[in-house]
One Martini backbone bead per residue (centre of mass of N, CA, C, O) as a GRO file, in nm:
protein
  395
    1MET     BB    1   2.303  -3.191  -5.895
    2PRO     BB    2   2.420  -2.972  -5.696
    3ALA     BB    3   2.436  -2.661  -5.635
    4PRO     BB    4   2.639  -2.419  -5.617
    5PRO     BB    5   2.769  -2.209  -5.421
    6ILE     BB    6   2.691  -1.887  -5.287
    7ARG     BB    7   2.863  -1.588  -5.266
    8PHE     BB    8   2.888  -1.360  -4.993
    9ASP     BB    9   3.013  -1.051  -4.833
   10ALA     BB   10   2.715  -0.989  -4.724
   11TRP     BB   11   2.463  -0.964  -4.430
   12PRO     BB   12   2.234  -0.726  -4.371
   13GLN     BB   13   1.987  -0.916  -4.248
   14GLY     BB   14   2.090  -1.153  -4.115
   15VAL     BB   15   1.919  -1.351  -3.916
   16ASN     BB   16   1.678  -1.614  -4.043
   17ASN     BB   17   1.412  -1.832  -3.881
   18ILE     BB   18   1.122  -1.767  -4.010
   19ALA     BB   19   1.184  -1.833  -4.271
   20LYS     BB   20   1.223  -2.037  -4.505
   21ALA     BB   21   1.504  -2.190  -4.614
   22ASN     BB   22   1.411  -2.156  -4.936
   23ARG     BB   23   1.317  -1.823  -4.855
   24LEU     BB   24   1.537  -1.633  -4.821
   25PRO     BB   25   1.632  -1.338  -4.800
   26GLU     BB   26   1.826  -1.120  -4.924
   27GLY     BB   27   2.103  -1.113  -4.700
   28ALA     BB   28   2.039  -1.376  -4.550
   29VAL     BB   29   2.077  -1.603  -4.268
   30ARG     BB   30   2.021  -1.887  -4.086
   31GLY     BB   31   2.323  -1.900  -3.953
   32LEU     BB   32   2.564  -1.828  -3.682
   33VAL     BB   33   2.918  -1.909  -3.615
   34ASN     BB   34   3.175  -1.731  -3.488
   35PHE     BB   35   3.051  -1.436  -3.544
   36ASP     BB   36   3.085  -1.085  -3.624
   37PRO     BB   37   2.857  -0.841  -3.689
   38ALA     BB   38   2.803  -0.577  -3.879
   39ALA     BB   39   2.598  -0.327  -3.982
   40ASP     BB   40   2.667  -0.408  -4.305
   41GLY     BB   41   2.724  -0.744  -4.285
   42ILE     BB   42   3.001  -0.789  -4.210
   43LEU     BB   43   3.223  -1.052  -4.142
   44ALA     BB   44   3.382  -1.170  -3.837
   45LEU     BB   45   3.570  -1.299  -3.630
   46ARG     BB   46   3.562  -1.358  -3.325
   47ALA     BB   47   3.664  -1.230  -3.054
   48GLY     BB   48   3.904  -1.264  -2.848
   49TYR     BB   49   4.120  -1.374  -2.569
   50SER     BB   50   4.264  -1.309  -2.240
   51ASN     BB   51   4.451  -1.379  -1.955
   52VAL     BB   52   4.461  -1.165  -1.649
   53LEU     BB   53   4.304  -1.356  -1.414
   54PRO     BB   54   4.321  -1.595  -1.201
   55VAL     BB   55   4.059  -1.826  -1.104
   56ALA     BB   56   3.882  -2.068  -0.917
   57GLU     BB   57   3.557  -1.935  -0.864
   58GLY     BB   58   3.385  -1.778  -1.075
   59ARG     BB   59   3.065  -1.576  -1.032
   60ALA     BB   60   3.144  -1.261  -1.067
   61LEU     BB   61   3.124  -0.930  -1.246
   62TYR     BB   62   3.241  -0.589  -1.180
   63ALA     BB   63   3.220  -0.235  -1.223
   64VAL     BB   64   3.454   0.033  -1.086
   65GLY     BB   65   3.572   0.216  -1.279
   66LYS     BB   66   3.898   0.074  -1.317
   67TYR     BB   67   3.755  -0.165  -1.177
   68LEU     BB   68   3.740  -0.514  -1.101
   69VAL     BB   69   3.493  -0.719  -0.948
   70ILE     BB   70   3.551  -1.040  -0.803
   71VAL     BB   71   3.380  -1.345  -0.758
   72ASP     BB   72   3.577  -1.590  -0.571
   73GLY     BB   73   3.373  -1.749  -0.425
   74ALA     BB   74   3.451  -1.607  -0.104
   75VAL     BB   75   3.607  -1.391  -0.279
   76LEU     BB   76   3.713  -1.053  -0.309
   77ARG     BB   77   3.826  -0.895  -0.604
   78SER     BB   78   4.071  -0.661  -0.743
   79TYR     BB   79   4.110  -0.506  -1.074
   80ASP     BB   80   4.350  -0.321  -1.246
   81THR     BB   81   4.329  -0.202  -1.575
   82ASP     BB   82   4.599  -0.031  -1.580
   83THR     BB   83   4.817  -0.234  -1.415
   84GLY     BB   84   4.720  -0.546  -1.332
   85ASP     BB   85   4.641  -0.536  -1.047
   86SER     BB   86   4.571  -0.729  -0.741
   87ILE     BB   87   4.323  -0.767  -0.477
   88GLU     BB   88   4.201  -0.839  -0.154
   89LEU     BB   89   3.905  -0.733   0.003
   90GLY     BB   90   3.740  -1.006   0.087
   91ALA     BB   91   3.449  -1.169   0.230
   92ILE     BB   92   3.192  -1.404   0.142
   93ALA     BB   93   2.949  -1.597   0.075
   94ALA     BB   94   2.932  -1.909  -0.025
   95ASP     BB   95   2.713  -2.035  -0.250
   96SER     BB   96   2.573  -1.757  -0.331
   97SER     BB   97   2.394  -1.518  -0.421
   98VAL     BB   98   2.459  -1.224  -0.637
   99ALA     BB   99   2.454  -0.856  -0.618
  100ALA     BB  100   2.509  -0.546  -0.819
  101ALA     BB  101   2.586  -0.182  -0.805
  102GLU     BB  102   2.661   0.133  -0.948
  103LEU     BB  103   2.716   0.441  -0.743
  104ASN     BB  104   2.910   0.701  -0.742
  105GLY     BB  105   3.180   0.505  -0.735
  106VAL     BB  106   3.006   0.263  -0.604
  107LEU     BB  107   2.986  -0.072  -0.496
  108TYR     BB  108   2.691  -0.261  -0.446
  109LEU     BB  109   2.670  -0.559  -0.234
  110ASN     BB  110   2.478  -0.875  -0.227
  111THR     BB  111   2.360  -1.122  -0.007
  112PRO     BB  112   2.177  -1.302   0.215
  113VAL     BB  113   2.440  -1.210   0.436
  114ASP     BB  114   2.544  -0.959   0.266
  115SER     BB  115   2.666  -0.597   0.302
  116VAL     BB  116   2.853  -0.420   0.061
  117ARG     BB  117   3.129  -0.187  -0.023
  118THR     BB  118   3.312  -0.043  -0.318
  119ASP     BB  119   3.599   0.125  -0.496
  120GLY     BB  120   3.840  -0.110  -0.536
  121LYS     BB  121   4.022  -0.064  -0.251
  122SER     BB  122   3.779  -0.112  -0.044
  123LEU     BB  123   3.590  -0.253   0.235
  124LYS     BB  124   3.244  -0.197   0.330
  125PRO     BB  125   2.970  -0.138   0.479
  126TRP     BB  126   2.637  -0.085   0.387
  127ALA     BB  127   2.476  -0.158   0.611
  128VAL     BB  128   2.294   0.031   0.888
  129PRO     BB  129   2.188  -0.063   1.161
  130ALA     BB  130   1.996  -0.017   1.414
  131PRO     BB  131   2.011   0.045   1.738
  132GLY     BB  132   1.992  -0.041   2.056
  133CYS     BB  133   1.794   0.075   2.348
  134HIS     BB  134   1.782   0.245   2.673
  135LEU     BB  135   1.529   0.405   2.872
  136GLU     BB  136   1.561   0.645   3.156
  137VAL     BB  137   1.435   0.794   3.427
  138ILE     BB  138   1.595   1.068   3.602
  139PRO     BB  139   1.716   1.248   3.839
  140GLY     BB  140   1.779   1.541   3.724
  141GLY     BB  141   1.706   1.843   3.567
  142THR     BB  142   1.509   2.026   3.292
  143LEU     BB  143   1.291   1.835   3.236
  144SER     BB  144   0.947   1.858   3.078
  145GLY     BB  145   0.752   1.609   2.938
  146ARG     BB  146   0.733   1.522   2.594
  147TYR     BB  147   0.961   1.288   2.426
  148TRP     BB  148   1.173   1.239   2.157
  149ILE     BB  149   1.382   0.944   2.102
  150ALA     BB  150   1.709   0.884   1.937
  151LEU     BB  151   1.925   0.624   1.795
  152VAL     BB  152   2.226   0.631   1.599
  153ALA     BB  153   2.428   0.493   1.371
  154VAL     BB  154   2.769   0.493   1.242
  155GLY     BB  155   2.941   0.470   0.972
  156ALA     BB  156   3.239   0.465   0.795
  157ASP     BB  157   3.135   0.768   0.652
  158GLY     BB  158   2.892   0.894   0.852
  159GLU     BB  159   2.653   0.733   0.817
  160GLU     BB  160   2.318   0.691   0.900
  161SER     BB  161   2.091   0.535   1.048
  162GLY     BB  162   1.811   0.441   1.128
  163ALA     BB  163   1.492   0.531   1.302
  164ASP     BB  164   1.286   0.470   1.612
  165PRO     BB  165   1.123   0.661   1.791
  166VAL     BB  166   1.072   0.746   2.139
  167LEU     BB  167   0.821   0.793   2.376
  168LEU     BB  168   0.861   1.023   2.666
  169ASP     BB  169   0.777   1.075   2.999
  170VAL     BB  170   0.874   1.372   3.193
  171PRO     BB  171   0.928   1.490   3.478
  172GLU     BB  172   0.992   1.738   3.667
  173GLY     BB  173   1.342   1.750   3.718
  174CYS     BB  174   1.446   1.560   3.487
  175GLY     BB  175   1.594   1.286   3.311
  176ILE     BB  176   1.785   1.091   3.059
  177ARG     BB  177   1.882   0.758   3.018
  178ILE     BB  178   2.119   0.640   2.775
  179SER     BB  179   2.154   0.301   2.646
  180SER     BB  180   2.414   0.073   2.501
  181ALA     BB  181   2.573  -0.230   2.358
  182ASP     BB  182   2.675  -0.082   2.123
  183ALA     BB  183   3.000  -0.024   1.965
  184ARG     BB  184   2.919   0.193   1.796
  185PRO     BB  185   2.883   0.484   1.675
  186MET     BB  186   2.668   0.741   1.832
  187ARG     BB  187   2.358   0.928   1.803
  188ILE     BB  188   2.163   1.189   1.948
  189TYR     BB  189   1.804   1.240   1.956
  190ALA     BB  190   1.573   1.525   2.025
  191SER     BB  191   1.305   1.680   2.151
  192VAL     BB  192   1.108   1.899   2.244
  193PRO     BB  193   0.859   1.972   2.427
  194ASN     BB  194   0.599   1.844   2.245
  195GLY     BB  195   0.753   1.768   1.994
  196ALA     BB  196   0.864   1.642   1.652
  197THR     BB  197   1.150   1.738   1.627
  198LEU     BB  198   1.479   1.609   1.592
  199PHE     BB  199   1.778   1.680   1.767
  200TYR     BB  200   2.099   1.715   1.811
  201GLN     BB  201   2.297   1.617   2.122
  202GLY     BB  202   2.509   1.381   2.067
  203LEU     BB  203   2.722   1.146   2.193
  204LEU     BB  204   2.782   0.804   2.267
  205TYR     BB  205   2.949   0.715   2.564
  206GLY     BB  206   3.024   0.422   2.736
  207GLY     BB  207   2.699   0.319   2.692
  208ALA     BB  208   2.624   0.606   2.845
  209VAL     BB  209   2.379   0.883   2.897
  210ALA     BB  210   2.286   1.206   3.009
  211LEU     BB  211   1.975   1.386   2.962
  212THR     BB  212   1.905   1.734   3.083
  213SER     BB  213   1.893   1.879   2.796
  214ILE     BB  214   1.784   2.088   2.515
  215LYS     BB  215   1.885   2.121   2.175
  216ASP     BB  216   1.744   2.340   1.894
  217SER     BB  217   2.018   2.418   1.687
  218GLN     BB  218   2.051   2.162   1.544
  219GLU     BB  219   2.041   1.908   1.371
  220TYR     BB  220   1.820   1.692   1.211
  221LEU     BB  221   1.640   1.418   1.166
  222GLY     BB  222   1.655   1.206   0.846
  223THR     BB  223   1.601   0.868   0.929
  224GLU     BB  224   1.314   0.828   0.991
  225GLY     BB  225   1.188   0.499   0.928
  226LEU     BB  226   1.443   0.376   0.827
  227GLY     BB  227   1.618   0.112   0.630
  228PRO     BB  228   1.752  -0.143   0.507
  229LEU     BB  229   1.795  -0.313   0.234
  230PRO     BB  230   1.686  -0.573   0.110
  231TYR     BB  231   1.734  -0.848  -0.033
  232CYS     BB  232   1.869  -0.889  -0.372
  233ASP     BB  233   1.888  -1.041  -0.697
  234GLU     BB  234   1.886  -0.739  -0.814
  235LEU     BB  235   2.078  -0.448  -0.934
  236VAL     BB  236   2.024  -0.090  -0.979
  237ALA     BB  237   2.073   0.236  -1.119
  238TYR     BB  238   1.876   0.550  -1.042
  239HIS     BB  239   1.888   0.871  -0.979
  240GLY     BB  240   2.043   0.808  -0.688
  241VAL     BB  241   1.926   0.514  -0.682
  242LEU     BB  242   1.849   0.196  -0.561
  243VAL     BB  243   1.750  -0.108  -0.733
  244GLY     BB  244   1.545  -0.395  -0.637
  245ARG     BB  245   1.487  -0.756  -0.646
  246HIS     BB  246   1.219  -0.969  -0.487
  247ASP     BB  247   1.019  -1.155  -0.609
  248ARG     BB  248   0.731  -0.930  -0.612
  249TYR     BB  249   0.960  -0.705  -0.560
  250VAL     BB  250   1.043  -0.349  -0.560
  251PHE     BB  251   1.320  -0.175  -0.447
  252PHE     BB  252   1.409   0.154  -0.296
  253THR     BB  253   1.597   0.406  -0.223
  254SER     BB  254   1.677   0.689  -0.077
  255PRO     BB  255   1.756   0.991  -0.130
  256MET     BB  256   2.099   1.010  -0.036
  257TYR     BB  257   2.037   0.689   0.070
  258PRO     BB  258   2.189   0.394  -0.022
  259HIS     BB  259   2.136   0.248   0.285
  260LEU     BB  260   1.822   0.333   0.251
  261THR     BB  261   1.470   0.265   0.327
  262ASP     BB  262   1.119   0.273   0.280
  263PRO     BB  263   0.894   0.039   0.410
  264VAL     BB  264   0.627   0.190   0.300
  265ARG     BB  265   0.727   0.347   0.002
  266GLY     BB  266   0.995   0.162  -0.111
  267PHE     BB  267   0.776   0.002  -0.313
  268PHE     BB  268   0.676  -0.265  -0.535
  269GLN     BB  269   0.399  -0.464  -0.645
  270PHE     BB  270   0.347  -0.779  -0.811
  271PRO     BB  271   0.176  -1.052  -0.956
  272ALA     BB  272   0.475  -1.151  -1.008
  273PRO     BB  273   0.771  -1.246  -1.032
  274VAL     BB  274   1.065  -1.082  -1.063
  275SER     BB  275   1.320  -1.109  -1.339
  276LEU     BB  276   1.373  -0.790  -1.424
  277LEU     BB  277   1.616  -0.519  -1.469
  278ALA     BB  278   1.612  -0.192  -1.656
  279ALA     BB  279   1.810   0.083  -1.698
  280THR     BB  280   1.754   0.431  -1.746
  281ASP     BB  281   1.737   0.776  -1.763
  282GLY     BB  282   1.396   0.762  -1.722
  283GLY     BB  283   1.397   0.452  -1.615
  284VAL     BB  284   1.251   0.130  -1.514
  285TYR     BB  285   1.250  -0.190  -1.612
  286VAL     BB  286   0.987  -0.436  -1.541
  287VAL     BB  287   0.976  -0.796  -1.509
  288ALA     BB  288   0.699  -1.011  -1.506
  289ASP     BB  289   0.411  -1.075  -1.645
  290LYS     BB  290   0.517  -0.804  -1.745
  291THR     BB  291   0.606  -0.488  -1.880
  292TYR     BB  292   0.747  -0.225  -1.698
  293PHE     BB  293   0.745   0.137  -1.603
  294ILE     BB  294   0.951   0.319  -1.382
  295THR     BB  295   0.929   0.639  -1.210
  296GLU     BB  296   1.031   0.877  -0.988
  297LEU     BB  297   1.196   0.749  -0.733
  298GLU     BB  298   1.315   1.040  -0.618
  299THR     BB  299   1.021   1.088  -0.537
  300PRO     BB  300   0.708   1.101  -0.370
  301ALA     BB  301   0.582   1.004  -0.684
  302PRO     BB  302   0.588   0.725  -0.803
  303SER     BB  303   0.567   0.532  -1.115
  304ARG     BB  304   0.355   0.311  -1.328
  305ARG     BB  305   0.364   0.108  -1.639
  306THR     BB  306   0.257  -0.052  -1.917
  307VAL     BB  307   0.459  -0.167  -2.223
  308LEU     BB  308   0.442  -0.499  -2.218
  309GLU     BB  309   0.293  -0.827  -2.306
  310MET     BB  310   0.568  -0.953  -2.155
  311ASP     BB  311   0.834  -1.131  -2.088
  312ALA     BB  312   1.162  -1.260  -1.976
  313VAL     BB  313   1.503  -1.304  -1.939
  314ALA     BB  314   1.679  -1.365  -1.684
  315GLY     BB  315   1.978  -1.162  -1.686
  316SER     BB  316   1.951  -0.993  -1.990
  317ALA     BB  317   2.039  -0.715  -1.892
  318VAL     BB  318   2.144  -0.392  -2.044
  319THR     BB  319   2.329  -0.102  -2.057
  320LEU     BB  320   2.371   0.148  -2.275
  321PRO     BB  321   2.564   0.417  -2.373
  322ASP     BB  322   2.285   0.591  -2.452
  323GLY     BB  323   2.071   0.484  -2.203
  324ARG     BB  324   1.965   0.238  -2.285
  325ALA     BB  325   1.790  -0.080  -2.296
  326ALA     BB  326   1.854  -0.441  -2.283
  327TRP     BB  327   1.671  -0.747  -2.372
  328PHE     BB  328   1.530  -1.080  -2.353
  329THR     BB  329   1.313  -1.263  -2.570
  330ARG     BB  330   1.109  -1.464  -2.771
  331PHE     BB  331   1.165  -1.211  -2.993
  332GLY     BB  332   1.425  -1.120  -2.876
  333GLN     BB  333   1.539  -0.813  -2.888
  334ALA     BB  334   1.506  -0.559  -2.647
  335ILE     BB  335   1.448  -0.194  -2.669
  336GLY     BB  336   1.471   0.071  -2.430
  337ASP     BB  337   1.388   0.382  -2.356
  338ALA     BB  338   1.349   0.677  -2.156
  339MET     BB  339   1.011   0.673  -2.229
  340GLY     BB  340   0.900   0.357  -2.265
  341GLN     BB  341   1.001   0.257  -2.543
  342VAL     BB  342   0.959  -0.049  -2.733
  343GLN     BB  343   1.177  -0.268  -2.922
  344LEU     BB  344   1.156  -0.548  -3.156
  345VAL     BB  345   1.420  -0.597  -3.367
  346ASN     BB  346   1.370  -0.936  -3.437
  347ARG     BB  347   1.073  -1.032  -3.485
  348SER     BB  348   1.063  -1.071  -3.815
  349GLN     BB  349   1.346  -1.296  -3.813
  350PHE     BB  350   1.379  -1.390  -3.492
  351ALA     BB  351   1.380  -1.713  -3.302
  352PRO     BB  352   1.487  -1.798  -3.012
  353GLU     BB  353   1.636  -1.975  -2.787
  354ILE     BB  354   1.517  -2.035  -2.454
  355ALA     BB  355   1.535  -1.941  -2.109
  356ARG     BB  356   1.508  -1.855  -1.775
  357LYS     BB  357   1.817  -1.784  -1.811
  358GLY     BB  358   2.079  -1.524  -1.830
  359ALA     BB  359   2.329  -1.332  -2.017
  360ALA     BB  360   2.480  -0.996  -2.049
  361GLY     BB  361   2.660  -0.772  -2.287
  362TYR     BB  362   2.874  -0.514  -2.376
  363LEU     BB  363   3.044  -0.479  -2.706
  364GLY     BB  364   3.352  -0.329  -2.813
  365HIS     BB  365   3.477  -0.388  -3.161
  366ASN     BB  366   3.616  -0.248  -3.422
  367GLY     BB  367   3.363  -0.034  -3.412
  368ASN     BB  368   3.172  -0.245  -3.283
  369GLU     BB  369   2.835  -0.288  -3.159
  370MET     BB  370   2.731  -0.517  -2.892
  371VAL     BB  371   2.495  -0.764  -2.785
  372VAL     BB  372   2.560  -1.026  -2.556
  373THR     BB  373   2.380  -1.341  -2.540
  374THR     BB  374   2.314  -1.596  -2.291
  375MET     BB  375   2.218  -1.908  -2.202
  376ARG     BB  376   2.088  -2.082  -1.910
  377GLY     BB  377   2.058  -2.389  -1.942
  378ALA     BB  378   1.782  -2.501  -2.054
  379THR     BB  379   1.639  -2.507  -2.372
  380ASP     BB  380   1.380  -2.381  -2.582
  381THR     BB  381   1.188  -2.411  -2.838
  382ASN     BB  382   1.076  -2.190  -3.079
  383ASN     BB  383   0.753  -2.170  -3.232
  384LEU     BB  384   0.829  -1.925  -3.433
  385ALA     BB  385   0.997  -2.113  -3.581
  386THR     BB  386   1.119  -2.282  -3.834
  387GLY     BB  387   1.108  -2.622  -3.976
  388ASP     BB  388   1.182  -2.961  -4.001
  389PHE     BB  389   1.002  -3.247  -4.141
  390ALA     BB  390   0.902  -3.598  -4.068
  391ASP     BB  391   0.762  -3.901  -4.181
  392LEU     BB  392   0.719  -4.194  -3.979
  393GLU     BB  393   0.735  -4.560  -4.023
  394ILE     BB  394   0.712  -4.839  -3.802
  395GLY     BB  395   0.713  -5.205  -3.842
   0.00000   0.00000   0.00000
């Protein structure tokens, strides 16, 4: 006759599938379904949900201030969590991957063909590509010597595009005609004769303007050599810069310029494709063939070091309220602090089924704080877990 079940009111050891089923430590449970565990081991039914906004083809959800930005098929929607009102912000490419990150109250979002930003109330371009221009020496003027000339486009909020200055030799008594077919507002920068610093000279109106003298008391060009951030499969924010990954590269924007990056110095290359970014207050964890920690991206000398000899599940990273980061590995939950120290908090007792991709989020409910992770696609059995076996012979 089987032994009667033994009831416990608390499971402070949580799930344990490493130990054999008949030798579970006291206070541990083999598996939990549809329960939310508290820190003291008390179990409660999983928190429910309610429908606040119907969507036809929800693909992604991001927060910016009090707004939730929803990618619904090809439509970007904004939901006000205070009032329950929603608006349509605009459209992006349908059936394409999407990534976004919030920085200083603005959500920056990209797909392979879109680059936009929003505060939850309106949608604006994120990338500001440099304009094309044509330079021509013309008679008349006070110029003489060798000049650097640059033309920059101006974005929706006055932000300037990058620029690649052109060097032009001008004979004595001549000027420079600058023209462009670009319809955006544009600003002209030029150096003094044989100088290296480019100063603001004025706006380009009507497609062309003649530059016959140089003013060297205006603001100088600060976006020389910079360009838009390449498309990224994942984006995070760190210390005033945006960080993204694509293939074997991690790109980061220039300080104070979330729409621009340095194509020469603004990236790291790794031995294998990067699968995950996890930002903390002190640095960003990067998972490729191993787990790395990169810091000081907002300085001229960013650095990186290896902190863990393992990879992780793509898409499983989340930033915690205390500034740490969490992500999922074949040893369970990994938690990294702002100093690059990583703890595998479940390694001794839990070996999860894992997949190549996942999703994660932070949930606070009834005073309980949890990281909820789910696997996407086919999962593989983790050989670190124990299991039951049987020998069969078929005659």
